[in-house]
CSV table of C-alpha atoms in Angstrom, one decimal:
chain,number,residue,atom,x,y,z
A,11,ASP,CA,-4.3,-8.9,-17.1
A,12,GLN,CA,-3.0,-6.9,-14.6
A,13,GLN,CA,-5.1,-4.8,-13.0
A,14,VAL,CA,-3.2,-3.5,-10.4
A,15,LYS,CA,0.5,-3.4,-11.5
A,16,GLN,CA,3.9,-1.8,-8.9
A,17,ASN,CA,6.3,-1.4,-11.4
A,18,SER,CA,8.8,-1.0,-8.8
A,19,PRO,CA,10.1,-4.4,-7.3
A,20,SER,CA,12.6,-2.8,-4.6
A,21,LEU,CA,13.4,0.4,-3.3
A,22,SER,CA,16.3,1.3,-1.1
A,23,VAL,CA,15.8,4.5,1.0
A,24,GLN,CA,18.4,6.2,3.5
A,25,GLU,CA,16.9,6.5,7.4
A,26,GLY,CA,15.0,10.6,7.3
A,27,ARG,CA,14.8,10.5,3.7
A,28,ILE,CA,11.5,10.0,1.5
A,29,SER,CA,10.1,6.8,-0.2
A,30,ILE,CA,8.2,7.0,-3.1
A,31,LEU,CA,6.1,4.0,-4.3
A,32,ASN,CA,4.1,4.0,-7.3
A,33,CYS,CA,1.0,1.9,-8.3
A,34,ASP,CA,-0.9,2.2,-11.4
A,35,TYR,CA,-4.3,0.9,-12.2
A,36,THR,CA,-6.5,-0.3,-15.3
A,37,ASN,CA,-10.0,-0.7,-14.4
A,38,SER,CA,-11.5,2.5,-14.5
A,39,MET,CA,-14.2,1.1,-11.7
A,40,PHE,CA,-11.9,1.2,-8.8
A,41,ASP,CA,-13.6,3.6,-6.5
A,42,TYR,CA,-11.3,2.8,-3.5
A,43,PHE,CA,-7.5,2.9,-3.2
A,44,LEU,CA,-5.6,0.8,-0.4
A,45,TRP,CA,-2.0,0.4,0.7
A,46,TYR,CA,-1.0,-2.6,2.9
A,47,LYS,CA,2.5,-3.0,4.5
A,48,LYS,CA,3.5,-6.9,5.2
A,49,TYR,CA,6.3,-7.5,7.3
A,50,PRO,CA,7.6,-11.6,6.3
A,51,ALA,CA,5.4,-14.4,8.2
A,52,GLU,CA,2.7,-12.1,8.8
A,53,GLY,CA,-0.7,-10.8,7.1
A,54,PRO,CA,-0.7,-7.8,5.9
A,55,THR,CA,-1.7,-5.1,7.9
A,56,PHE,CA,-3.6,-2.0,6.6
A,57,LEU,CA,-1.7,1.2,6.1
A,58,ILE,CA,-3.9,4.2,4.3
A,59,SER,CA,-6.6,4.8,1.9
A,60,ILE,CA,-7.6,7.2,-0.3
A,61,SER,CA,-11.3,7.3,-2.1
A,62,SER,CA,-11.6,8.3,-5.9
A,63,ILE,CA,-13.1,11.2,-4.9
A,64,LYS,CA,-10.2,12.7,-3.5
A,65,ASP,CA,-6.6,13.3,-4.6
A,66,LYS,CA,-4.6,13.1,-1.6
A,67,ASN,CA,-5.2,11.8,2.5
A,68,GLU,CA,-2.7,12.0,4.6
A,69,ASP,CA,-1.7,10.1,7.9
A,70,GLY,CA,1.3,11.0,9.7
A,71,ARG,CA,4.5,10.3,8.1
A,72,PHE,CA,2.2,8.5,5.0
A,73,THR,CA,0.2,10.8,2.4
A,74,VAL,CA,-1.3,9.1,-0.8
A,75,PHE,CA,-1.7,10.8,-3.8
A,76,LEU,CA,-4.1,9.7,-6.4
A,77,ASN,CA,-4.4,11.2,-10.2
A,78,LYS,CA,-7.3,9.8,-12.0
A,79,SER,CA,-6.9,10.4,-14.9
A,80,ALA,CA,-3.4,9.0,-15.1
A,81,LYS,CA,-5.1,6.1,-12.8
A,82,HIS,CA,-1.8,6.3,-10.7
A,83,LEU,CA,-1.6,6.6,-7.5
A,84,SER,CA,1.6,7.3,-5.1
A,85,LEU,CA,2.5,6.4,-1.3
A,86,HIS,CA,5.2,8.7,0.3
A,87,ILE,CA,6.6,7.7,3.7
A,88,VAL,CA,8.5,10.7,5.2
A,89,PRO,CA,10.8,10.6,6.8
A,90,SER,CA,11.5,6.9,6.2
A,91,GLN,CA,12.4,4.8,9.5
A,92,PRO,CA,14.3,1.4,9.0
A,93,GLY,CA,11.1,0.1,11.0
A,94,ASP,CA,9.7,1.1,7.6
A,95,SER,CA,11.3,-1.9,6.5
A,96,ALA,CA,8.6,-4.4,4.3
A,97,VAL,CA,6.7,-5.2,1.3
A,98,TYR,CA,4.1,-2.6,0.8
A,99,PHE,CA,1.0,-3.6,-1.4
A,100,CYS,CA,-1.3,-1.1,-3.7
A,101,ALA,CA,-4.8,-2.8,-4.0
A,102,ALA,CA,-7.8,-1.3,-5.5
A,103,SER,CA,-11.8,-1.9,-4.6
A,104,ASP,CA,-14.9,-1.4,-7.2
A,105,ARG,CA,-17.2,-1.2,-3.8
A,106,ALA,CA,-19.9,-1.5,-5.5
A,107,ALA,CA,-19.1,-5.5,-6.5
A,108,GLY,CA,-18.4,-6.9,-3.2
A,109,ASN,CA,-15.4,-5.2,-1.6
A,110,LYS,CA,-13.5,-7.1,-3.1
A,111,LEU,CA,-9.5,-6.2,-3.5
A,112,THR,CA,-7.3,-6.7,-6.5
A,113,PHE,CA,-3.6,-5.9,-5.2
A,114,GLY,CA,-0.6,-5.3,-6.7
A,115,GLY,CA,2.6,-7.3,-7.3
A,116,GLY,CA,4.2,-5.0,-4.0
A,117,THR,CA,7.7,-3.1,-3.6
A,118,ARG,CA,10.1,-4.4,-1.4
A,119,VAL,CA,11.5,-1.2,0.8
A,120,LEU,CA,14.7,-1.1,2.6
A,121,VAL,CA,15.2,1.1,5.0
A,122,LYS,CA,19.4,2.0,5.9
A,123,PRO,CA,20.2,3.3,9.0
B,15,ASN,CA,-10.1,-9.4,20.2
B,16,ALA,CA,-7.9,-12.4,18.3
B,17,GLY,CA,-9.1,-10.9,15.3
B,18,VAL,CA,-8.5,-13.1,12.2
B,19,THR,CA,-7.5,-16.5,13.0
B,20,GLN,CA,-6.6,-18.9,10.7
B,21,THR,CA,-4.9,-22.7,11.7
B,22,PRO,CA,-3.0,-24.6,11.0
B,23,LYS,CA,0.3,-21.9,10.5
B,24,PHE,CA,2.2,-24.3,8.5
B,25,ARG,CA,1.4,-28.3,6.7
B,26,ILE,CA,2.7,-30.5,4.3
B,27,LEU,CA,0.2,-32.4,1.4
B,28,LYS,CA,0.8,-35.3,-0.9
B,29,ILE,CA,-0.3,-34.7,-4.5
B,30,GLY,CA,-4.0,-35.6,-4.3
B,31,GLN,CA,-4.4,-35.3,-0.5
B,32,SER,CA,-6.8,-33.0,1.0
B,33,MET,CA,-7.7,-30.7,3.8
B,34,THR,CA,-9.3,-28.0,4.9
B,35,LEU,CA,-7.8,-24.0,6.1
B,36,GLN,CA,-9.4,-23.0,9.0
B,37,CYS,CA,-10.3,-19.2,9.5
B,38,THR,CA,-12.3,-17.7,12.4
B,39,GLN,CA,-13.3,-13.9,13.6
B,40,ASP,CA,-14.0,-12.3,16.4
B,41,MET,CA,-15.0,-8.8,14.8
B,42,ASN,CA,-18.8,-9.7,14.0
B,43,HIS,CA,-17.8,-8.3,10.2
B,44,ASN,CA,-20.3,-9.9,6.9
B,45,TYR,CA,-17.6,-10.0,4.7
B,46,MET,CA,-14.7,-12.7,4.6
B,47,TYR,CA,-11.7,-13.1,1.4
B,48,TRP,CA,-9.7,-16.4,1.0
B,49,TYR,CA,-6.2,-14.8,-0.9
B,50,ARG,CA,-3.1,-16.8,-2.2
B,51,GLN,CA,-0.2,-15.1,-2.2
B,52,ASP,CA,2.5,-16.9,-4.3
B,53,PRO,CA,6.5,-16.1,-3.7
B,54,GLY,CA,7.0,-12.6,-5.2
B,55,MET,CA,3.8,-11.9,-6.4
B,56,GLY,CA,0.8,-10.4,-4.6
B,57,LEU,CA,-2.5,-11.2,-3.2
B,58,LYS,CA,-5.3,-13.2,-5.1
B,59,LEU,CA,-8.7,-13.9,-4.7
B,60,ILE,CA,-9.8,-17.3,-4.2
B,61,TYR,CA,-13.6,-16.7,-2.5
B,62,TYR,CA,-15.4,-14.4,-0.9
B,63,SER,CA,-18.3,-14.8,0.7
B,64,VAL,CA,-20.7,-11.2,2.1
B,65,GLY,CA,-22.5,-13.4,4.9
B,66,ALA,CA,-23.3,-16.5,6.3
B,67,GLY,CA,-24.5,-18.7,3.3
B,68,ILE,CA,-23.3,-16.4,0.9
B,69,THR,CA,-20.1,-17.3,-0.9
B,70,ASP,CA,-19.1,-16.4,-4.4
B,71,LYS,CA,-15.6,-17.3,-6.7
B,72,GLY,CA,-13.0,-14.7,-6.9
B,73,GLU,CA,-10.1,-14.5,-9.5
B,74,VAL,CA,-8.6,-18.1,-8.9
B,75,PRO,CA,-11.0,-20.6,-7.1
B,76,ASN,CA,-10.3,-24.0,-9.2
B,77,GLY,CA,-9.3,-26.6,-7.1
B,78,TYR,CA,-10.6,-24.9,-4.1
B,79,ASN,CA,-14.3,-24.9,-2.0
B,80,VAL,CA,-15.7,-23.3,0.6
B,81,SER,CA,-18.4,-22.5,3.3
B,82,ARG,CA,-19.9,-19.9,5.3
B,83,SER,CA,-22.8,-21.2,7.8
B,84,THR,CA,-21.4,-19.2,10.6
B,85,THR,CA,-20.6,-15.6,10.7
B,86,GLU,CA,-17.2,-15.7,12.4
B,87,ASP,CA,-16.2,-19.1,9.9
B,88,PHE,CA,-14.8,-19.5,6.7
B,89,PRO,CA,-13.2,-22.4,6.2
B,90,LEU,CA,-11.1,-23.2,2.8
B,91,ARG,CA,-11.4,-26.9,1.4
B,92,LEU,CA,-8.7,-28.2,-0.8
B,93,GLU,CA,-9.9,-31.9,-2.5
B,94,LEU,CA,-6.6,-32.9,-4.2
B,95,ALA,CA,-3.9,-31.0,-3.5
B,96,ALA,CA,-1.6,-29.9,-6.1
B,97,PRO,CA,2.0,-28.8,-6.3
B,98,SER,CA,0.5,-25.5,-8.5
B,99,GLN,CA,-1.4,-24.8,-4.8
B,100,THR,CA,1.6,-24.1,-3.0
B,101,SER,CA,1.4,-21.0,-1.4
B,102,VAL,CA,0.3,-19.1,1.5
B,103,TYR,CA,-3.4,-18.5,2.5
B,104,PHE,CA,-4.7,-15.3,3.6
B,105,CYS,CA,-8.0,-15.3,5.1
B,106,ALA,CA,-9.4,-11.5,5.9
B,107,SER,CA,-12.7,-9.7,7.0
B,108,SER,CA,-14.1,-6.8,6.9
B,109,ASP,CA,-17.3,-5.6,8.2
B,110,GLY,CA,-17.8,-4.2,4.3
B,111,THR,CA,-20.1,-0.9,5.2
B,112,GLY,CA,-16.9,1.1,6.3
B,113,VAL,CA,-15.8,4.0,4.3
B,114,SER,CA,-12.3,2.5,3.7
B,115,ASN,CA,-13.1,-0.7,3.1
B,116,GLU,CA,-10.8,-1.8,5.3
B,117,GLN,CA,-9.9,-5.7,5.4
B,118,PHE,CA,-8.5,-7.6,8.3
B,119,PHE,CA,-5.8,-10.1,7.8
B,120,GLY,CA,-4.9,-13.0,9.6
B,121,PRO,CA,-1.0,-14.6,9.8
B,122,GLY,CA,-1.4,-16.9,7.1
B,123,THR,CA,-0.6,-20.7,6.3
B,124,ARG,CA,2.1,-21.7,4.3
B,125,LEU,CA,1.1,-24.5,2.3
B,126,THR,CA,3.3,-27.1,0.3
B,127,VAL,CA,2.3,-29.8,-2.0
B,128,LEU,CA,4.5,-32.1,-2.8
């Protein structure tokens, strides 16, 4: 029973264009959502997060959108750069339950020069 | 700050052997976590701790044990290694009080059980 799903295992995009990564969740108790980026042979690194009381959070080239009614969030990367090529994980947290993160399966992004 | 460090980086075990994966953080974080990542999959929580002396099970705890005697260290013990435990193991920490709930991850330990 996957509570957090990333339905697109991979995404290929041209440098300079927009990358859109999607994530769906089922647990209505989740109140915080995070995106992590992972390069091979390294640990995940935090990218951006959003609280359930907001519908948008922006940090430079990265914007996360949250649609609570649809239990859906997305990460937009504009413009995409070759260094953005990595695996991106969506994660969700119920902060009242030990700050544990539940991860999606990841989306591998390839940005072509 | 070194952040979260993990040792060893790689290890090959035979079925039935035991080992301890070490994890240390120097950020004075109360919360620490162990995850495993199987090929092509997301991370799954094995155990977590909200402070020294307090541990609790995550989603996939079977076959593992943990202890938390200090704030800095959170070792993960495999008692009888099985091929199903072949995975990459990540340790993480967070202060547990921040608004962002960000967890900081170590570089991982790649374990193969043959």
